[in-house]
Amino acid sequence: MRLGAGTFAACCVAIEVLGIAVFLRGFFPAPVRSSARTEHGAEPPAPEPSAGASSNWTTLPPPLFSKVVIVLIDALRDDFVFGSKGVKFMPYTTYLVEKGASHSFVAEAKPPTVTMPRIKALMTGSLPGFVDVIRNLNSPALLEDSVIRQAKAAGKRIIFYGDETWVKLFPKHFVEYDGTTSFFVSDYTEVDNNVTRHLDKVLKRGDWDMLILHYLGLDHIGHISGPNSPLIGRKLSEMDSVLMKIHTALLSKEREMALPNLLVLCGDHGMSETGSHGASSMEEVNTPLILISSAFQRKLGDIRHATRVQQTDVAATLAIALGLPIPKDSVGSLLFPVVEGKPMREQLRFLHLNTVQLSKLLQENVPSYEKDPGFEQFKMSERLHGNWIRLYLEEKHSEVLLNLGSKVLRQYLDALKTLSLSLSTQVAQYDMYSMMVGTVVVLEVLTLLLLSIPQALHRKAELEVPLSSPGFSLLFYLVILVLSAIHVIVCTSAESSCYFCGLSWLAAGGVMVLASVLLCVIVSVLTNVLVGGRPQRKL
């Protein structure tokens, strides 16, 4: 087959783009998303399971807290709070962690450890990808379901002060806000003063339900002089005094409220030993998460150690705390210590709502969801929960009821852990098969271009592409057979689905035919060159 130089080049570019697209589809896997549209209104919550008994709990549980304050300190490492620096520079926070009414966690922030993806993870419960690193420079409005969106839909009044990334992600969601740009990293004073100057006034008011504060100074100090700078200690002391001011104000207001308040201290990401962030070192991914409330009663001598959780768990926990639906795309699980002081029926209700949300997400994104251990544990938990409800409605106080409730509780917690892990793995892993297919196509086109350059430099040149020899046909069918066998083996043995295996046989077969043709053309051209001939050219 004879092709002009321009046509040949255009075909090569088109095939190259196809190969790169397949590779990028494997390198940036499709995020786990719910098919339910947020703009169509909230779905009714899943009813409480029942086994032969009528249950009238078909609504969301009421809020656990009256007001929620989130203090996010940019680049706050876990050892800045739980280590020697915390003891020295954050005495009030250390007291709350060790003796106060609080629950402490080390929350793992998945890479990329930059601000915008981490805010998305905290508020949506989903796992952003590396493509969000680019969006971090100019954050577009967040269209995914989130705690902020659910709170606004429920009529809650949200106030924000701090990094303007929040304002870009959630436009028209705050009744009051004051954004601060994060690009002037030499400024580590005014960026925080601009947040703190609002505190005295807003803490005296009662016309808000959620207050979010994002402090940037610590991150800027890290970029300038690293985590061992003497400025770090001063900034931590400043943040400790801010936390004390907020906590004491919330406690003084609780006398007028029916419910307690919740104060959340967290970081979006950590800080490496050079003061940077974005990668996956332990210093960059480990962040502190402290939940403080008078509802978390602690007995004398009760020593609590910070347990490891995922940053995506915050969204589900905040939703339950505020009496809101869990964001549809969340892969996180409820931090159980927040609700462990509630009656057993309420605890099971919270866990059931979380497992239903995760199981729906699994069903919509994993074709073989029925074989997933988490889904099997969820179905078992739901059956046991129904039996417990029947027993509860018949007899509210018995040893059997208590033992069965504890068993259902453990079953739900195991199911949550497994479901969350399955969904997180689905997002985080690379699609190696699709990446290999894209790489093969790209390399074949590059090889063909390199072999054809000497003959195709003239604009009026015509290249003879060998497509009809008997040897070509035999090689073509052999390659097609081998590629088809590889495709069947990979797609039937893979534990998780991949993009290329999800394509129809017609589409996947088309790519295999294309790869086979390219390989045969390369072999034919190489044979002509090595034997002493040359690709035919007509001028």
Coordinates of C-alpha atoms in Angstrom, one line a residue:
M1 CA 0.0 0.0 0.0
R2 CA 1.4 3.4 -1.1
L3 CA 1.0 6.4 1.2
G4 CA 2.1 10.0 0.8
A5 CA 4.5 11.4 3.4
G6 CA 1.8 13.7 4.8
T7 CA -0.8 10.9 5.1
F8 CA 1.7 8.6 6.6
A9 CA 2.7 11.2 9.2
A10 CA -0.9 12.0 10.0
C11 CA -1.7 8.3 10.6
C12 CA 1.3 7.9 12.8
V13 CA 0.3 10.9 14.9
A14 CA -3.2 9.7 15.3
I15 CA -2.1 6.2 16.4
E16 CA 0.5 7.8 18.7
V17 CA -2.3 9.9 20.4
L18 CA -4.3 6.7 20.8
G19 CA -1.4 4.9 22.5
I20 CA -0.7 7.8 24.8
A21 CA -4.4 8.1 25.7
V22 CA -4.5 4.3 26.7
F23 CA -1.3 4.7 28.7
L24 CA -2.6 7.8 30.6
R25 CA -5.9 6.0 31.3
G26 CA -3.9 3.4 33.0
F27 CA -1.6 5.8 34.8
F28 CA -4.5 8.0 36.0
P29 CA -7.2 5.4 36.9
A30 CA -10.8 6.5 36.9
P31 CA -11.8 7.7 40.3
V32 CA -14.4 5.8 42.3
R33 CA -17.6 7.7 41.8
S34 CA -21.3 7.2 42.6
S35 CA -23.7 7.2 39.7
A36 CA -26.2 9.1 41.7
R37 CA -26.3 12.8 40.8
T38 CA -26.1 15.3 43.6
E39 CA -28.2 17.8 41.9
H40 CA -31.2 15.4 41.8
G41 CA -31.7 15.8 45.6
A42 CA -30.8 13.6 48.5
E43 CA -31.7 9.9 48.3
P44 CA -33.8 8.6 51.2
P45 CA -31.5 7.0 53.9
A46 CA -31.4 3.2 54.0
P47 CA -34.0 1.9 56.5
E48 CA -32.9 0.1 59.6
P49 CA -32.7 -3.7 58.9
S50 CA -35.4 -5.9 60.2
A51 CA -36.1 -9.6 60.4
G52 CA -39.8 -10.2 60.7
A53 CA -40.3 -7.1 62.8
S54 CA -41.4 -3.6 61.8
S55 CA -38.9 -0.9 62.3
N56 CA -39.9 2.8 62.1
W57 CA -36.4 4.2 61.9
T58 CA -36.2 5.3 58.3
T59 CA -34.8 8.8 58.8
L60 CA -31.3 10.0 59.4
P61 CA -30.2 10.1 63.1
P62 CA -30.2 13.6 64.6
P63 CA -27.0 15.6 64.9
L64 CA -24.5 14.7 67.6
F65 CA -23.1 18.2 68.0
S66 CA -24.5 21.7 68.0
K67 CA -21.6 23.5 66.4
V68 CA -18.4 22.2 64.7
V69 CA -15.2 24.1 64.4
I70 CA -12.4 22.8 62.1
V71 CA -8.9 24.2 62.6
L72 CA -6.7 23.1 59.7
I73 CA -3.0 24.0 60.1
D74 CA -1.3 23.6 56.8
A75 CA 1.7 21.2 56.8
L76 CA 1.1 20.1 60.4
R77 CA 3.1 17.0 61.0
D78 CA 2.0 14.4 63.5
D79 CA 5.2 14.7 65.6
F80 CA 4.6 18.5 65.8
V81 CA 1.7 17.6 68.1
F82 CA 2.4 14.2 69.5
G83 CA 6.2 14.5 69.7
S84 CA 8.6 16.6 71.7
K85 CA 7.8 19.7 69.9
G86 CA 4.1 19.4 70.9
V87 CA 5.1 18.9 74.6
K88 CA 7.3 22.0 74.5
F89 CA 5.4 24.4 72.3
M90 CA 1.7 23.2 72.5
P91 CA 1.1 22.5 76.2
Y92 CA -2.7 23.1 76.0
T93 CA -3.1 20.8 73.1
T94 CA -0.9 18.2 74.8
Y95 CA -3.1 18.4 77.9
L96 CA -6.2 17.8 75.8
V97 CA -4.6 14.8 74.1
E98 CA -3.3 13.2 77.3
K99 CA -6.0 14.1 79.9
G100 CA -8.8 16.0 78.2
A101 CA -12.1 15.0 76.6
S102 CA -10.7 14.1 73.2
H103 CA -9.8 11.4 70.7
S104 CA -6.5 11.5 69.0
F105 CA -5.5 9.9 65.6
V106 CA -2.7 9.9 63.1
A107 CA -4.5 10.4 59.8
E108 CA -2.7 9.2 56.7
A109 CA -2.8 11.6 53.8
K110 CA -2.4 9.7 50.5
P111 CA -0.1 11.3 47.8
P112 CA -0.2 13.8 46.3
T113 CA 0.4 15.7 49.5
V114 CA -0.6 19.2 48.3
T115 CA -3.3 21.4 49.7
M116 CA -6.2 21.2 47.2
P117 CA -6.4 17.4 46.8
R118 CA -6.1 17.0 50.6
I119 CA -9.0 19.5 51.2
K120 CA -11.0 17.4 48.7
A121 CA -10.2 14.2 50.6
L122 CA -11.2 15.8 54.0
M123 CA -14.5 17.1 52.7
T124 CA -15.6 14.4 50.2
G125 CA -13.9 11.3 51.6
S126 CA -12.7 10.4 48.1
L127 CA -9.1 9.9 47.0
P128 CA -7.9 12.6 44.5
G129 CA -5.3 11.6 41.9
F130 CA -2.1 13.1 40.6
V131 CA -4.0 15.1 38.0
D132 CA -5.2 17.3 41.0
V133 CA -1.6 18.5 41.4
I134 CA -2.1 20.6 38.3
R135 CA -5.5 21.8 39.5
N136 CA -3.9 22.9 42.7
L137 CA -2.5 25.9 40.9
N138 CA -6.0 27.2 40.0
S139 CA -8.6 25.2 41.9
P140 CA -11.9 24.9 40.0
A141 CA -15.3 24.6 41.8
L142 CA -15.7 21.2 43.3
L143 CA -18.7 19.4 41.7
E144 CA -18.5 16.2 43.8
D145 CA -20.7 15.5 46.8
S146 CA -19.1 16.8 50.0
V147 CA -19.8 17.6 53.7
I148 CA -19.9 21.3 52.7
R149 CA -22.5 20.7 50.0
Q150 CA -24.6 18.5 52.3
A151 CA -24.4 21.1 55.2
K152 CA -25.5 23.9 52.9
A153 CA -28.4 21.9 51.5
A154 CA -29.5 21.2 55.1
G155 CA -29.6 24.9 55.8
K156 CA -26.5 25.0 58.0
R157 CA -24.6 28.3 58.1
I158 CA -20.9 27.9 57.3
I159 CA -18.2 30.5 58.0
F160 CA -14.7 30.3 56.6
Y161 CA -11.4 32.2 57.1
G162 CA -8.1 31.2 55.6
D163 CA -6.6 29.8 52.4
E164 CA -8.7 31.0 49.4
T165 CA -8.5 27.5 47.9
W166 CA -11.7 26.7 49.9
V167 CA -13.5 29.7 48.4
K168 CA -12.6 28.5 44.9
L169 CA -13.6 24.9 45.7
F170 CA -16.9 25.8 47.4
P171 CA -18.2 29.1 45.9
K172 CA -21.5 30.4 47.3
H173 CA -21.3 27.9 50.1
F174 CA -20.2 30.2 52.9
V175 CA -22.4 32.8 54.5
E176 CA -19.2 34.7 55.5
Y177 CA -15.6 34.3 54.4
D178 CA -12.3 36.0 54.1
G179 CA -9.8 34.2 51.8
T180 CA -6.0 34.6 52.0
T181 CA -3.7 33.8 49.1
S182 CA -1.1 31.1 49.7
F183 CA 1.4 32.0 47.0
F184 CA 3.4 34.6 49.1
V185 CA 5.4 32.0 51.0
S186 CA 7.7 34.6 52.5
D187 CA 4.7 35.8 54.6
Y188 CA 4.1 33.6 57.6
T189 CA 2.6 36.3 59.9
E190 CA -0.1 38.2 58.1
V191 CA -1.6 35.0 56.5
D192 CA -2.5 33.8 60.0
N193 CA -3.3 37.2 61.6
N194 CA -5.9 37.6 58.9
V195 CA -7.6 34.5 60.2
T196 CA -7.2 35.1 63.9
R197 CA -8.5 38.7 63.8
H198 CA -12.0 37.4 63.2
L199 CA -12.1 35.0 66.1
D200 CA -13.2 37.2 69.0
K201 CA -16.2 38.5 67.1
V202 CA -17.4 35.2 65.5
L203 CA -17.0 33.1 68.7
K204 CA -19.3 35.5 70.6
R205 CA -22.0 35.1 67.9
G206 CA -24.4 32.2 67.7
D207 CA -25.6 32.6 64.1
W208 CA -23.4 29.8 62.6
D209 CA -23.2 26.0 62.6
M210 CA -19.8 25.3 61.1
L211 CA -16.6 27.4 61.4
I212 CA -13.6 26.5 59.2
L213 CA -10.2 28.1 59.8
H214 CA -7.2 27.3 57.5
Y215 CA -3.8 28.6 58.8
L216 CA -1.0 28.8 56.3
G217 CA 2.0 30.2 58.4
L218 CA 3.5 26.9 59.4
D219 CA 3.6 25.7 55.8
H220 CA 5.3 28.9 54.7
I221 CA 8.0 28.6 57.4
G222 CA 8.7 25.1 56.3
H223 CA 9.2 26.2 52.7
I224 CA 11.5 29.0 53.8
S225 CA 13.7 27.4 56.5
G226 CA 12.6 23.7 57.0
P227 CA 11.0 21.9 60.0
N228 CA 13.9 22.5 62.4
S229 CA 13.7 26.3 62.2
P230 CA 13.3 28.2 65.5
L231 CA 10.3 29.8 63.8
I232 CA 8.4 26.5 63.9
G233 CA 8.3 26.5 67.7
R234 CA 6.9 30.1 67.8
K235 CA 4.2 29.3 65.2
L236 CA 3.2 26.1 67.1
S237 CA 2.8 28.2 70.3
E238 CA 0.7 30.7 68.4
M239 CA -1.5 27.8 67.1
D240 CA -1.8 26.4 70.7
S241 CA -3.1 29.7 72.0
V242 CA -5.6 29.9 69.1
L243 CA -6.9 26.4 70.0
M244 CA -7.2 27.3 73.6
K245 CA -9.2 30.4 72.8
I246 CA -11.6 28.5 70.6
H247 CA -12.0 25.6 73.0
T248 CA -12.8 27.7 76.1
A249 CA -15.3 29.8 74.0
L250 CA -17.1 26.6 72.9
L251 CA -17.2 25.3 76.4
S252 CA -18.7 28.5 77.8
K253 CA -21.4 28.5 75.1
E254 CA -22.5 24.9 75.8
R255 CA -24.5 25.9 78.8
E256 CA -27.0 27.5 76.4
M257 CA -27.2 24.6 74.0
A258 CA -28.9 21.2 74.1
L259 CA -26.0 19.5 72.4
P260 CA -22.2 19.7 73.0
N261 CA -19.8 21.3 70.4
L262 CA -17.0 19.6 68.5
L263 CA -13.6 21.0 67.8
V264 CA -11.4 19.4 65.1
L265 CA -7.7 20.0 64.9
C266 CA -6.0 18.6 61.7
G267 CA -3.4 19.1 59.0
D268 CA -3.9 18.7 55.3
H269 CA -0.5 17.2 54.8
G270 CA 2.9 17.0 56.6
M271 CA 6.3 18.4 55.9
S272 CA 9.5 16.6 54.7
E273 CA 12.9 17.2 56.3
T274 CA 13.6 19.8 53.7
G275 CA 10.3 21.6 54.4
S276 CA 8.6 20.6 51.2
H277 CA 5.6 18.4 50.5
G278 CA 3.9 16.5 47.7
A279 CA 5.5 13.1 47.8
S280 CA 4.9 10.1 50.0
S281 CA 7.5 10.1 52.8
M282 CA 6.3 9.4 56.3
E283 CA 6.8 13.0 57.4
E284 CA 4.6 14.2 54.5
V285 CA 1.7 11.7 54.8
N286 CA 1.3 11.5 58.6
T287 CA -0.9 14.3 60.0
P288 CA -2.5 14.7 63.5
L289 CA -6.3 14.5 63.9
I290 CA -7.7 15.5 67.2
L291 CA -11.4 15.5 68.0
I292 CA -12.3 17.5 71.1
S293 CA -15.7 17.6 72.8
S294 CA -17.2 17.5 76.3
A295 CA -19.2 14.5 74.9
F296 CA -16.0 12.4 75.0
Q297 CA -15.9 11.7 78.7
R298 CA -12.6 10.3 80.0
K299 CA -12.1 8.5 83.3
L300 CA -9.2 9.3 85.6
G301 CA -6.1 7.4 84.5
D302 CA -7.6 6.6 81.0
I303 CA -4.6 6.8 78.7
R304 CA -5.4 6.9 75.0
H305 CA -2.8 6.5 72.3
A306 CA -3.2 8.0 68.8
T307 CA -4.5 5.3 66.5
R308 CA -3.8 5.3 62.7
V309 CA -6.7 6.1 60.4
Q310 CA -7.2 7.4 56.9
Q311 CA -7.7 11.1 56.2
T312 CA -10.8 10.1 54.1
D313 CA -12.5 8.9 57.3
V314 CA -13.0 12.6 58.3
A315 CA -15.8 13.2 55.8
A316 CA -18.0 10.3 57.0
T317 CA -17.4 11.3 60.7
L318 CA -18.3 14.9 60.1
A319 CA -21.4 13.9 58.3
I320 CA -22.6 11.7 61.1
A321 CA -21.6 14.4 63.7
L322 CA -23.8 17.0 61.9
G323 CA -26.7 14.7 61.1
L324 CA -26.0 14.7 57.4
P325 CA -25.9 12.0 54.7
I326 CA -22.4 10.7 54.1
P327 CA -21.0 12.1 50.8
K328 CA -21.8 9.6 48.0
D329 CA -18.2 9.2 46.8
S330 CA -16.6 8.8 50.2
V331 CA -14.4 5.7 50.7
G332 CA -13.8 6.5 54.4
S333 CA -15.3 4.9 57.5
L334 CA -16.8 6.4 60.6
L335 CA -14.3 7.0 63.4
F336 CA -16.1 4.8 65.9
P337 CA -14.9 6.5 69.2
V338 CA -17.0 9.5 68.3
V339 CA -20.2 7.4 68.7
E340 CA -19.2 4.7 71.2
G341 CA -20.9 6.5 74.1
K342 CA -24.3 6.4 72.4
P343 CA -26.9 3.6 73.0
M344 CA -26.3 0.4 71.1
R345 CA -29.2 0.9 68.7
E346 CA -27.8 4.3 67.6
Q347 CA -24.3 2.9 67.2
L348 CA -25.6 0.2 64.9
R349 CA -27.6 2.7 63.0
F350 CA -24.6 4.9 62.3
L351 CA -22.5 1.9 61.2
H352 CA -25.3 0.5 59.0
L353 CA -25.6 3.8 57.1
N354 CA -21.9 3.9 56.5
T355 CA -21.6 0.3 55.3
V356 CA -24.7 0.8 53.0
Q357 CA -23.0 3.8 51.4
L358 CA -19.7 2.0 50.9
S359 CA -21.4 -1.1 49.5
K360 CA -23.3 0.9 47.0
L361 CA -20.1 2.6 45.8
L362 CA -18.5 -0.9 45.5
Q363 CA -21.4 -2.2 43.5
E364 CA -21.2 0.7 41.0
N365 CA -17.4 0.5 40.5
V366 CA -16.3 -3.1 40.9
P367 CA -17.9 -5.6 38.5
S368 CA -17.1 -8.6 40.8
Y369 CA -18.4 -6.9 43.9
E370 CA -20.3 -10.0 45.1
K371 CA -17.0 -11.8 45.6
D372 CA -15.5 -9.0 47.6
P373 CA -14.9 -10.0 51.3
G374 CA -16.2 -6.6 52.5
F375 CA -19.5 -7.0 50.6
E376 CA -20.0 -10.5 52.1
Q377 CA -19.2 -9.2 55.6
F378 CA -21.7 -6.4 55.0
K379 CA -24.6 -8.8 54.1
M380 CA -23.8 -10.9 57.1
S381 CA -23.8 -7.8 59.4
E382 CA -27.1 -6.7 58.0
R383 CA -28.7 -10.1 58.7
L384 CA -27.4 -10.1 62.2
H385 CA -28.5 -6.5 62.7
G386 CA -32.1 -7.4 61.6
N387 CA -32.1 -10.2 64.2
W388 CA -30.9 -7.8 66.8
I389 CA -33.7 -5.3 66.0
R390 CA -36.3 -8.0 66.3
L391 CA -34.9 -9.1 69.6
Y392 CA -34.6 -5.4 70.7
L393 CA -38.3 -4.7 69.9
E394 CA -39.4 -7.8 71.8
E395 CA -37.1 -7.5 74.8
K396 CA -35.1 -4.4 75.5
H397 CA -32.9 -5.8 78.4
S398 CA -31.3 -9.1 78.3
E399 CA -27.8 -10.7 78.2
V400 CA -28.5 -12.2 74.8
L401 CA -29.4 -8.8 73.4
L402 CA -26.1 -7.3 74.7
N403 CA -24.0 -10.2 73.4
L404 CA -25.6 -10.1 70.0
G405 CA -25.3 -6.4 69.7
S406 CA -21.6 -6.6 70.5
K407 CA -21.2 -9.2 67.8
V408 CA -23.0 -7.1 65.2
L409 CA -20.9 -4.1 66.2
R410 CA -17.6 -6.0 65.5
Q411 CA -19.0 -7.4 62.3
Y412 CA -19.9 -3.9 61.0
L413 CA -16.5 -2.5 62.0
D414 CA -14.7 -5.4 60.1
A415 CA -17.0 -4.8 57.1
L416 CA -16.2 -1.1 57.1
K417 CA -12.5 -1.7 57.3
T418 CA -12.6 -4.2 54.4
L419 CA -14.9 -2.2 52.2
S420 CA -12.9 1.0 52.7
L421 CA -9.7 -0.8 51.9
S422 CA -11.2 -2.4 48.7
L423 CA -12.4 1.0 47.4
S424 CA -9.1 2.8 48.3
T425 CA -7.1 0.1 46.5
Q426 CA -9.4 0.4 43.5
V427 CA -8.5 4.1 43.2
A428 CA -4.8 4.0 44.2
Q429 CA -3.4 1.2 42.1
Y430 CA -2.1 1.7 38.6
D431 CA -3.8 -0.1 35.7
M432 CA -0.6 -1.9 34.6
Y433 CA -2.2 -3.8 31.7
S434 CA -3.6 -0.6 30.0
M435 CA -0.2 1.1 30.6
M436 CA 1.6 -1.8 28.8
V437 CA -0.8 -1.8 25.9
G438 CA -0.4 2.0 25.4
T439 CA 3.4 1.7 25.7
V440 CA 3.6 -1.0 23.1
V441 CA 1.6 1.1 20.6
V442 CA 3.6 4.2 21.2
L443 CA 7.0 2.4 20.9
E444 CA 5.8 0.7 17.7
V445 CA 4.9 4.0 16.1
L446 CA 8.1 5.6 17.2
T447 CA 10.1 2.8 15.7
L448 CA 8.3 3.0 12.4
L449 CA 8.8 6.7 12.3
L450 CA 12.5 6.4 12.9
L451 CA 12.9 3.8 10.2
S452 CA 10.9 5.9 7.7
I453 CA 12.5 9.3 8.4
P454 CA 15.2 9.0 5.6
Q455 CA 12.6 8.2 3.0
A456 CA 9.9 10.6 4.2
L457 CA 11.7 13.9 4.5
H458 CA 10.7 15.1 1.1
R459 CA 7.2 16.5 1.1
K460 CA 6.3 14.8 -2.2
A461 CA 7.7 11.4 -1.2
E462 CA 5.5 8.3 -1.3
L463 CA 6.2 5.4 1.0
E464 CA 5.4 1.8 0.1
V465 CA 3.9 0.2 3.2
P466 CA 4.2 -3.6 2.9
L467 CA 0.7 -5.0 3.8
S468 CA 0.1 -7.9 1.4
S469 CA 3.0 -10.4 1.3
P470 CA 2.4 -14.0 2.4
G471 CA 5.0 -13.7 5.2
F472 CA 3.3 -10.6 6.4
S473 CA -0.1 -12.4 6.6
L474 CA 1.4 -15.3 8.5
L475 CA 3.1 -13.1 11.0
F476 CA 0.0 -11.0 11.4
Y477 CA -2.2 -13.9 12.3
L478 CA 0.4 -15.3 14.7
V479 CA 0.7 -12.0 16.5
I480 CA -3.1 -11.6 16.7
L481 CA -3.4 -15.1 18.2
V482 CA -0.7 -14.3 20.8
L483 CA -2.2 -10.9 21.8
S484 CA -5.7 -12.4 22.0
A485 CA -4.4 -15.2 24.3
I486 CA -2.6 -12.6 26.5
H487 CA -5.8 -10.5 26.7
V488 CA -7.9 -13.5 27.8
I489 CA -5.3 -14.6 30.4
V490 CA -4.9 -11.2 31.9
C491 CA -8.6 -10.3 32.0
T492 CA -9.7 -13.6 33.5
S493 CA -7.0 -13.8 36.1
A494 CA -6.8 -10.2 37.2
E495 CA -8.2 -9.8 40.8
S496 CA -9.4 -6.3 40.0
S497 CA -10.9 -4.9 36.8
C498 CA -8.9 -2.7 34.5
Y499 CA -9.9 -0.3 31.8
F500 CA -8.7 -2.4 28.8
C501 CA -10.5 -5.5 30.1
G502 CA -13.7 -3.5 30.5
L503 CA -13.7 -2.6 26.8
S504 CA -15.9 -4.5 24.4
W505 CA -14.2 -7.3 22.4
L506 CA -14.7 -5.2 19.2
A507 CA -12.8 -2.2 20.7
A508 CA -10.0 -4.3 22.3
G509 CA -9.7 -6.4 19.1
G510 CA -9.3 -3.2 17.1
V511 CA -6.4 -2.1 19.2
M512 CA -4.8 -5.6 19.0
V513 CA -5.2 -5.6 15.2
L514 CA -3.6 -2.2 15.1
A515 CA -0.6 -3.3 17.2
S516 CA -0.2 -6.4 15.0
V517 CA -0.2 -4.4 11.8
L518 CA 2.4 -2.0 13.2
L519 CA 4.6 -4.8 14.3
C520 CA 4.4 -6.6 10.9
V521 CA 5.2 -3.4 9.0
I522 CA 8.2 -2.8 11.3
V523 CA 9.4 -6.3 10.7
S524 CA 9.0 -5.9 6.9
V525 CA 10.8 -2.6 6.8
L526 CA 13.6 -4.0 8.9
T527 CA 13.9 -7.0 6.7
N528 CA 14.2 -4.9 3.6
V529 CA 16.9 -2.7 5.2
L530 CA 18.9 -5.6 6.6
V531 CA 18.8 -7.8 3.5
G532 CA 20.0 -4.9 1.3
G533 CA 16.9 -3.5 0.0
R534 CA 15.2 -0.3 1.1
P535 CA 11.7 0.9 1.6
Q536 CA 10.3 1.9 -1.8
R537 CA 10.1 5.5 -2.5
K538 CA 8.7 7.3 -5.5
L539 CA 9.5 10.9 -6.3

